[in-house]
Short mmCIF file of C-alpha atoms in Angstrom, two decimals:
data_model
loop_
_atom_site.label_atom_id
_atom_site.label_comp_id
_atom_site.label_asym_id
_atom_site.label_seq_id
_atom_site.Cartn_x
_atom_site.Cartn_y
_atom_site.Cartn_z
CA MET A 1 -12.78 39.93 -72.74
CA THR A 2 -16.44 40.99 -72.69
CA LYS A 3 -18.90 38.28 -71.51
CA LEU A 4 -22.15 37.86 -73.48
CA HIS A 5 -25.42 37.08 -71.46
CA TRP A 6 -27.87 34.97 -73.43
CA LYS A 7 -31.53 34.94 -72.34
CA SER A 8 -33.65 31.95 -73.16
CA PRO A 9 -37.11 32.39 -74.85
CA GLY A 10 -38.84 30.95 -71.75
CA SER A 11 -37.48 33.65 -69.51
CA ARG A 12 -38.65 36.39 -71.81
CA LEU A 13 -42.14 34.81 -71.99
CA ARG A 14 -42.51 34.71 -68.19
CA LYS A 15 -41.56 38.36 -67.94
CA PHE A 16 -44.13 39.29 -70.58
CA VAL A 17 -46.94 37.37 -68.82
CA SER A 18 -46.10 39.00 -65.45
CA THR A 19 -46.30 42.43 -67.04
CA ILE A 20 -49.70 41.69 -68.58
CA LEU A 21 -51.11 40.35 -65.24
CA PHE A 22 -49.88 43.42 -63.34
CA ALA A 23 -51.60 45.66 -65.88
CA LEU A 24 -54.87 43.73 -65.54
CA VAL A 25 -54.78 44.09 -61.74
CA LEU A 26 -54.31 47.85 -62.06
CA VAL A 27 -57.27 48.09 -64.44
CA ALA A 28 -59.49 46.03 -62.11
CA LEU A 29 -58.63 48.23 -59.12
CA GLY A 30 -59.50 51.30 -61.10
CA LEU A 31 -62.86 49.91 -62.17
CA TYR A 32 -63.66 48.89 -58.55
CA ALA A 33 -62.82 52.39 -57.33
CA THR A 34 -65.27 53.91 -59.83
CA GLY A 35 -68.05 51.55 -58.71
CA ALA A 36 -68.24 49.60 -61.91
CA PHE A 37 -68.60 46.33 -59.96
CA ARG A 38 -71.39 47.53 -57.63
CA ALA A 39 -74.86 46.17 -58.25
CA GLN A 40 -77.46 48.69 -59.29
CA ARG A 41 -80.04 49.54 -56.64
CA ALA A 42 -83.26 47.69 -57.11
CA ASP A 43 -86.44 49.57 -57.66
CA THR A 44 -88.64 49.27 -54.54
CA HIS A 45 -91.65 48.57 -56.74
CA ALA A 46 -89.88 45.94 -58.81
CA GLN A 47 -90.10 42.22 -58.10
CA PRO A 48 -87.22 40.82 -56.00
CA GLN A 49 -84.43 39.34 -57.99
CA ALA A 50 -83.37 35.76 -57.60
CA GLY A 51 -81.68 35.27 -54.21
CA GLN A 52 -82.99 38.58 -52.80
CA ILE A 53 -85.09 38.41 -49.56
CA PRO A 54 -88.67 39.56 -50.22
CA ALA A 55 -90.11 42.38 -48.13
CA PRO A 56 -91.99 41.19 -45.00
CA LYS A 57 -95.68 41.80 -44.40
CA GLY A 58 -95.04 44.33 -41.64
CA SER A 59 -92.29 46.15 -39.85
CA ALA A 60 -91.42 47.73 -36.52
CA ILE A 61 -88.67 49.81 -34.97
CA ALA A 62 -86.17 48.25 -32.57
CA GLU A 63 -86.64 50.43 -29.48
CA ARG A 64 -84.12 51.39 -26.84
CA VAL A 65 -86.06 51.62 -23.57
CA ARG A 66 -85.30 51.66 -19.86
CA VAL A 67 -86.74 48.77 -17.87
CA PRO A 68 -86.51 47.81 -14.20
CA LEU A 69 -83.38 45.94 -13.17
CA ILE A 70 -84.68 42.76 -11.58
CA GLU A 71 -82.89 40.38 -9.23
CA ALA A 72 -84.56 37.04 -8.55
CA ALA A 73 -84.63 35.34 -5.16
CA VAL A 74 -85.29 31.62 -5.60
CA GLY A 75 -87.79 29.78 -3.46
CA THR A 76 -90.44 27.09 -3.24
CA VAL A 77 -94.22 27.20 -3.45
CA ARG A 78 -95.87 26.14 -0.18
CA SER A 79 -99.41 25.95 1.12
CA ARG A 80 -100.29 28.56 3.72
CA ARG A 81 -102.44 25.98 5.50
CA THR A 82 -100.61 22.67 5.85
CA VAL A 83 -101.62 20.28 8.64
CA GLU A 84 -99.74 17.19 9.76
CA VAL A 85 -102.31 14.72 11.08
CA ALA A 86 -100.98 12.61 13.96
CA ALA A 87 -102.37 9.80 16.09
CA GLN A 88 -103.65 10.59 19.60
CA VAL A 89 -103.71 7.02 20.92
CA SER A 90 -101.73 3.83 20.48
CA ALA A 91 -103.49 1.27 18.28
CA ARG A 92 -103.07 -0.79 15.13
CA VAL A 93 -104.29 0.58 11.80
CA VAL A 94 -107.13 -1.59 10.48
CA ARG A 95 -108.41 0.51 7.58
CA ILE A 96 -107.12 3.39 5.41
CA LEU A 97 -109.86 5.40 3.75
CA VAL A 98 -107.99 7.97 1.61
CA GLU A 99 -105.01 8.14 -0.73
CA PRO A 100 -102.64 10.98 -1.74
CA GLY A 101 -104.29 13.42 -4.11
CA GLN A 102 -107.78 12.87 -2.74
CA VAL A 103 -109.86 16.00 -2.09
CA LEU A 104 -111.26 16.25 1.44
CA LYS A 105 -113.86 18.13 3.40
CA GLN A 106 -113.34 18.93 7.06
CA GLY A 107 -114.45 15.95 9.16
CA ASP A 108 -113.99 13.31 6.44
CA ALA A 109 -112.62 10.04 7.88
CA LEU A 110 -108.98 9.31 6.98
CA LEU A 111 -108.35 5.97 8.69
CA GLU A 112 -109.66 3.64 11.41
CA LEU A 113 -107.70 2.13 14.29
CA ASP A 114 -108.35 -1.07 16.24
CA ASP A 115 -110.74 0.19 18.94
CA ARG A 116 -111.33 -3.00 20.93
CA GLU A 117 -109.01 -2.06 23.78
CA LEU A 118 -110.36 1.49 23.82
CA ALA A 119 -113.94 0.20 23.92
CA ALA A 120 -113.03 -2.13 26.82
CA ARG A 121 -111.57 0.79 28.76
CA LEU A 122 -114.74 2.74 28.19
CA GLY A 123 -116.79 -0.20 29.52
CA GLN A 124 -114.67 -0.37 32.66
CA ALA A 125 -114.99 3.36 33.21
CA ARG A 126 -118.75 3.13 32.92
CA GLN A 127 -118.81 0.31 35.48
CA VAL A 128 -116.83 2.47 37.90
CA LEU A 129 -119.30 5.27 37.32
CA THR A 130 -122.22 2.93 38.03
CA ALA A 131 -120.57 1.80 41.28
CA ALA A 132 -120.04 5.44 42.25
CA ASP A 133 -123.71 6.16 41.62
CA SER A 134 -124.66 3.26 43.90
CA ALA A 135 -122.32 4.51 46.62
CA ILE A 136 -123.90 7.94 46.46
CA LEU A 137 -127.36 6.43 46.75
CA GLY A 138 -126.29 4.44 49.82
CA ALA A 139 -124.67 7.50 51.40
CA GLU A 140 -127.78 9.58 50.82
CA GLN A 141 -130.00 6.91 52.42
CA SER A 142 -127.63 6.63 55.40
CA LYS A 143 -127.72 10.41 55.82
CA VAL A 144 -131.51 10.44 55.76
CA GLN A 145 -131.66 7.71 58.41
CA SER A 146 -129.00 9.41 60.57
CA THR A 147 -130.88 12.71 60.33
CA ALA A 148 -134.10 11.01 61.47
CA ARG A 149 -132.35 9.39 64.45
CA LEU A 150 -130.79 12.74 65.32
CA GLU A 151 -134.22 14.36 65.37
CA GLN A 152 -135.54 11.61 67.66
CA ALA A 153 -132.50 11.91 69.95
CA ARG A 154 -132.93 15.68 70.13
CA THR A 155 -136.61 15.36 71.08
CA HIS A 156 -135.79 12.70 73.72
CA VAL A 157 -133.00 14.69 75.35
CA GLU A 158 -135.17 17.81 75.58
CA ARG A 159 -137.90 15.76 77.29
CA MET A 160 -135.37 14.24 79.70
CA ARG A 161 -134.07 17.68 80.59
CA LYS A 162 -137.57 18.88 81.48
CA LEU A 163 -138.23 15.77 83.53
CA ALA A 164 -134.91 16.10 85.29
CA ALA A 165 -135.70 19.69 86.09
CA ASP A 166 -139.00 18.54 87.65
CA GLN A 167 -137.11 15.72 89.41
CA ALA A 168 -139.23 13.25 87.45
CA ALA A 169 -136.14 11.66 85.79
CA THR A 170 -132.90 10.55 87.27
CA THR A 171 -129.49 11.90 86.33
CA GLU A 172 -128.58 8.57 84.75
CA MET A 173 -131.60 8.80 82.43
CA LEU A 174 -130.62 12.35 81.34
CA GLU A 175 -127.01 11.35 80.70
CA ALA A 176 -128.13 8.40 78.59
CA ALA A 177 -130.39 10.66 76.48
CA GLU A 178 -127.61 13.17 75.96
CA SER A 179 -125.20 10.37 74.98
CA ASP A 180 -127.70 9.10 72.36
CA TYR A 181 -128.03 12.64 71.01
CA VAL A 182 -124.25 13.03 70.63
CA GLN A 183 -124.01 9.68 68.84
CA ALA A 184 -126.81 10.69 66.49
CA GLN A 185 -124.96 13.91 65.62
CA ALA A 186 -121.83 11.89 64.92
CA SER A 187 -123.77 9.51 62.67
CA VAL A 188 -125.15 12.44 60.65
CA ALA A 189 -121.67 13.92 60.24
CA GLU A 190 -120.29 10.55 59.19
CA ALA A 191 -123.08 10.07 56.63
CA ALA A 192 -122.43 13.57 55.20
CA ALA A 193 -118.71 12.77 54.91
CA MET A 194 -119.46 9.48 53.14
CA LEU A 195 -121.77 11.31 50.77
CA ALA A 196 -119.05 13.86 49.97
CA VAL A 197 -116.53 11.09 49.33
CA SER A 198 -118.97 9.22 47.10
CA SER A 199 -119.75 12.40 45.16
CA ALA A 200 -116.05 13.02 44.55
CA GLN A 201 -115.58 9.43 43.42
CA ARG A 202 -118.48 9.80 41.01
CA GLU A 203 -117.00 12.96 39.50
CA GLN A 204 -113.73 11.12 39.01
CA ALA A 205 -115.54 8.16 37.43
CA ALA A 206 -117.50 10.51 35.15
CA ALA A 207 -114.25 12.14 34.05
CA GLY A 208 -112.84 8.68 33.32
CA VAL A 209 -115.87 7.86 31.16
CA HIS A 210 -115.46 11.15 29.28
CA GLU A 211 -111.77 10.51 28.66
CA SER A 212 -112.49 6.97 27.49
CA GLU A 213 -115.16 8.24 25.10
CA ILE A 214 -112.71 10.77 23.67
CA ALA A 215 -110.03 8.11 23.30
CA LEU A 216 -112.50 5.85 21.52
CA GLY A 217 -113.31 8.75 19.19
CA TYR A 218 -109.61 8.97 18.31
CA ALA A 219 -109.88 5.50 16.80
CA THR A 220 -111.35 7.20 13.72
CA ILE A 221 -109.01 9.96 12.48
CA SER A 222 -110.71 12.73 10.52
CA ALA A 223 -109.59 15.59 8.27
CA PRO A 224 -108.96 18.76 10.31
CA GLN A 225 -109.67 21.08 7.34
CA ASP A 226 -110.78 21.22 3.74
CA GLY A 227 -107.94 20.38 1.39
CA ILE A 228 -106.12 17.61 -0.38
CA VAL A 229 -104.10 14.64 0.88
CA ALA A 230 -100.47 15.46 0.12
CA GLU A 231 -98.82 12.50 1.87
CA ARG A 232 -99.71 9.19 3.52
CA ARG A 233 -97.06 7.83 5.89
CA ILE A 234 -98.66 4.69 7.32
CA GLU A 235 -99.93 1.31 6.16
CA VAL A 236 -102.57 -1.13 7.36
CA GLY A 237 -101.18 -3.11 10.30
CA ASP A 238 -98.75 -0.40 11.40
CA LEU A 239 -98.85 0.77 15.01
CA ALA A 240 -100.08 4.32 15.34
CA LEU A 241 -98.43 6.06 18.28
CA PRO A 242 -99.25 9.43 19.83
CA GLY A 243 -97.39 12.11 17.88
CA ARG A 244 -96.63 9.91 14.85
CA ILE A 245 -97.50 11.75 11.60
CA LEU A 246 -99.97 9.74 9.54
CA PHE A 247 -101.10 12.19 6.83
CA VAL A 248 -100.21 15.63 5.51
CA VAL A 249 -103.27 17.62 4.43
CA LEU A 250 -102.83 20.95 2.66
CA ASP A 251 -105.06 23.60 1.17
CA PRO A 252 -104.10 23.98 -2.53
CA ALA A 253 -106.05 27.24 -2.86
CA ALA A 254 -103.95 29.16 -0.31
CA LEU A 255 -100.39 29.39 -1.62
CA ARG A 256 -97.24 31.30 -0.82
CA LEU A 257 -93.64 31.46 -2.02
CA GLU A 258 -90.92 30.98 0.57
CA ALA A 259 -87.86 32.63 -1.01
CA ARG A 260 -84.29 33.20 0.20
CA VAL A 261 -83.24 36.86 -0.20
CA ARG A 262 -79.62 37.94 0.18
CA GLU A 263 -78.79 40.21 3.08
CA GLY A 264 -78.03 43.19 0.84
CA LEU A 265 -81.64 43.35 -0.39
CA VAL A 266 -83.70 42.26 2.59
CA GLY A 267 -83.61 45.73 4.12
CA SER A 268 -85.72 47.11 1.26
CA ILE A 269 -88.54 44.57 1.76
CA ARG A 270 -91.41 45.22 4.17
CA ALA A 271 -94.48 43.22 5.13
CA GLY A 272 -97.35 44.33 2.90
CA ASP A 273 -95.18 44.99 -0.18
CA THR A 274 -96.49 43.70 -3.51
CA LEU A 275 -93.90 41.84 -5.58
CA GLU A 276 -93.95 39.75 -8.75
CA ILE A 277 -93.62 35.98 -8.42
CA GLU A 278 -92.46 33.91 -11.38
CA ILE A 279 -93.31 30.20 -11.61
CA PRO A 280 -91.32 28.92 -14.65
CA ALA A 281 -92.87 25.44 -14.78
CA ALA A 282 -96.36 26.94 -15.06
CA SER A 283 -95.22 29.86 -17.28
CA ALA A 284 -96.93 32.12 -14.75
CA LEU A 285 -96.16 35.60 -13.43
CA VAL A 286 -98.38 36.50 -10.48
CA LYS A 287 -98.59 39.24 -7.87
CA GLY A 288 -97.67 38.29 -4.31
CA ARG A 289 -98.04 40.16 -1.01
CA VAL A 290 -95.18 39.92 1.48
CA THR A 291 -96.51 38.66 4.80
CA VAL A 292 -93.38 37.68 6.74
CA VAL A 293 -89.70 38.64 6.63
CA LEU A 294 -87.94 36.39 9.11
CA PRO A 295 -85.54 38.46 11.22
CA ALA A 296 -82.71 35.88 11.35
CA ALA A 297 -80.40 34.97 8.46
CA GLU A 298 -79.38 31.45 7.53
CA SER A 299 -75.78 31.23 8.74
CA ARG A 300 -74.26 29.52 5.69
CA SER A 301 -75.91 31.37 2.82
CA ARG A 302 -76.45 34.69 4.66
CA THR A 303 -79.96 34.86 3.26
CA PHE A 304 -83.27 35.72 4.88
CA GLU A 305 -86.54 33.89 4.32
CA VAL A 306 -89.29 36.04 2.82
CA ARG A 307 -92.84 34.70 2.52
CA ALA A 308 -95.21 36.15 -0.06
CA ASP A 309 -98.84 35.00 -0.37
CA PHE A 310 -100.54 34.77 -3.77
CA ASP A 311 -103.75 33.44 -5.25
CA ALA A 312 -103.77 29.94 -6.68
CA ARG A 313 -103.75 29.53 -10.45
CA GLU A 314 -104.19 26.51 -12.68
CA GLY A 315 -100.92 24.72 -13.19
CA ILE A 316 -99.26 25.97 -9.99
CA HIS A 317 -98.73 23.27 -7.38
CA VAL A 318 -97.14 23.01 -3.96
CA GLY A 319 -93.43 22.22 -4.15
CA MET A 320 -92.80 24.02 -7.46
CA PHE A 321 -89.72 26.17 -8.00
CA GLY A 322 -90.36 29.90 -8.02
CA ARG A 323 -88.60 33.26 -8.12
CA LEU A 324 -89.40 36.39 -6.14
CA ARG A 325 -88.63 39.32 -8.47
CA LEU A 326 -87.00 42.28 -6.69
CA GLN A 327 -86.37 45.63 -8.44
CA THR A 328 -82.85 46.91 -7.74
CA GLY A 329 -82.66 49.74 -10.32
CA GLU A 330 -83.07 50.30 -14.07
CA ARG A 331 -81.22 49.29 -17.25
CA GLU A 332 -81.43 50.15 -20.95
CA ILE A 333 -82.34 47.43 -23.41
CA VAL A 334 -83.23 46.95 -27.07
CA ARG A 335 -86.57 45.30 -27.66
CA VAL A 336 -88.60 44.26 -30.68
CA PRO A 337 -91.93 42.48 -31.13
CA ALA A 338 -91.52 38.79 -30.40
CA ALA A 339 -93.10 38.01 -33.78
CA ALA A 340 -90.05 39.53 -35.50
CA VAL A 341 -87.77 36.77 -34.23
CA VAL A 342 -87.47 33.64 -36.38
CA ARG A 343 -86.11 30.56 -34.64
CA ILE A 344 -84.65 27.58 -36.45
CA GLY A 345 -83.39 25.14 -33.88
CA GLN A 346 -81.04 27.10 -31.63
CA ILE A 347 -80.51 29.87 -34.20
CA GLU A 348 -82.43 33.16 -33.84
CA THR A 349 -82.60 35.66 -36.71
CA ILE A 350 -84.35 38.94 -37.54
CA LEU A 351 -84.99 40.66 -40.88
CA VAL A 352 -83.36 44.11 -40.84
CA ARG A 353 -83.82 46.74 -43.57
CA GLU A 354 -80.54 48.06 -44.90
CA GLY A 355 -81.27 50.78 -47.39
CA GLN A 356 -83.83 49.32 -49.79
CA ARG A 357 -82.94 45.72 -49.10
CA TRP A 358 -83.86 43.30 -46.31
CA MET A 359 -81.06 41.34 -44.73
CA ARG A 360 -81.24 38.49 -42.25
CA ARG A 361 -79.21 39.08 -39.08
CA LEU A 362 -78.28 36.72 -36.26
CA VAL A 363 -79.47 37.88 -32.83
CA THR A 364 -79.57 36.67 -29.24
CA THR A 365 -82.80 37.15 -27.32
CA GLY A 366 -83.39 37.70 -23.62
CA ILE A 367 -86.51 38.01 -21.49
CA ALA A 368 -89.94 38.36 -23.09
CA ASP A 369 -92.47 40.69 -21.47
CA SER A 370 -96.22 40.40 -21.10
CA GLU A 371 -96.84 42.91 -23.93
CA GLY A 372 -95.50 40.65 -26.67
CA ASN A 373 -91.99 42.14 -26.87
CA VAL A 374 -88.65 40.42 -26.43
CA GLU A 375 -85.27 41.77 -25.36
CA ILE A 376 -82.40 41.63 -27.88
CA LEU A 377 -79.11 40.96 -26.14
CA SER A 378 -76.93 41.10 -29.26
CA GLY A 379 -77.36 41.78 -32.98
CA LEU A 380 -79.22 45.12 -32.81
CA ALA A 381 -78.20 48.53 -31.51
CA GLY A 382 -81.65 50.11 -31.49
CA GLY A 383 -83.39 52.26 -34.10
CA GLU A 384 -83.27 49.61 -36.86
CA THR A 385 -86.34 48.71 -38.88
CA VAL A 386 -87.11 45.04 -38.43
CA GLY A 387 -89.52 42.90 -40.41
CA ILE A 388 -92.53 41.00 -39.11
CA SER A 389 -93.56 38.19 -41.38
CA GLY A 390 -96.61 37.17 -39.37
#
């Protein structure tokens, strides 16, 4: 028996709708292929349509250029003339005359120590010198008297010898005269020796006075050079001891960067080379002259210390972080005028002309140079026309 298959009206309707939709899709694909859906190109002299980016005030070409390949060696700004001021004598601090940051001239007083003990030592030394002067005076007088007696004894013995020769004087009288003459010679020699001893004692006493005067002068500690007070390490009432650092005075006008350079690059650096120094905190790029390349590497980091002197500039201070820029080769970059980059928060964009339209493109920027250009790390390949809105 033949089976009859009955189709419901709903099934036939779904099949009809599917056929119609398939036909519409085919028609749409055909129209898209012929360009029917593409927007007509806008006339360059016409006003921008709603939603279209207006043309910028100016434009530039994104250039592909070769620039030096730079490696930075980090370091710290130091003063070329830094002096640690220490005490020369032991005494209590009674007065501090300067504070950190104060500008100094050479010879300006920094602090005063208790000088009573030092003054007493100077007084004692002067008394010893006075006593030595008196001893010299006494020795000189004794020598004068001994010399006079020696002259008298010499005259007497000569007369006795003549009388003895004429048998007018006895032998005993001649012997007595000669004995007096010998004693007078001994007295002169003794007086000369005492004078020499007294003179030596006076020289020693004079040296003691000089040393005491110098020590008393150390009670007032003065600036050894022009500069600025960088540190103060003592308070009133503290005991200043010989060798204890009291102040650090530096010259802020004579600066240098002490950088650590890896061992693979240090061989290309010589004293006298001119290198760029970057101070990020001061937004400064200065020229520095290499003065010292220490011959020994730091054992842990395998880096060498390189010192480069540079002229002081406003905003650069001792202790700041810096970079010594070393050229190791060249690299190719894309750069555009910095004014072409628009920053909104952390997002950086550039207007790029595509045909007759301007489109906004996301980019990533790198290092800016001193000529007003900035490196584009991503977003441009070079040769594009970019807009500058001003």
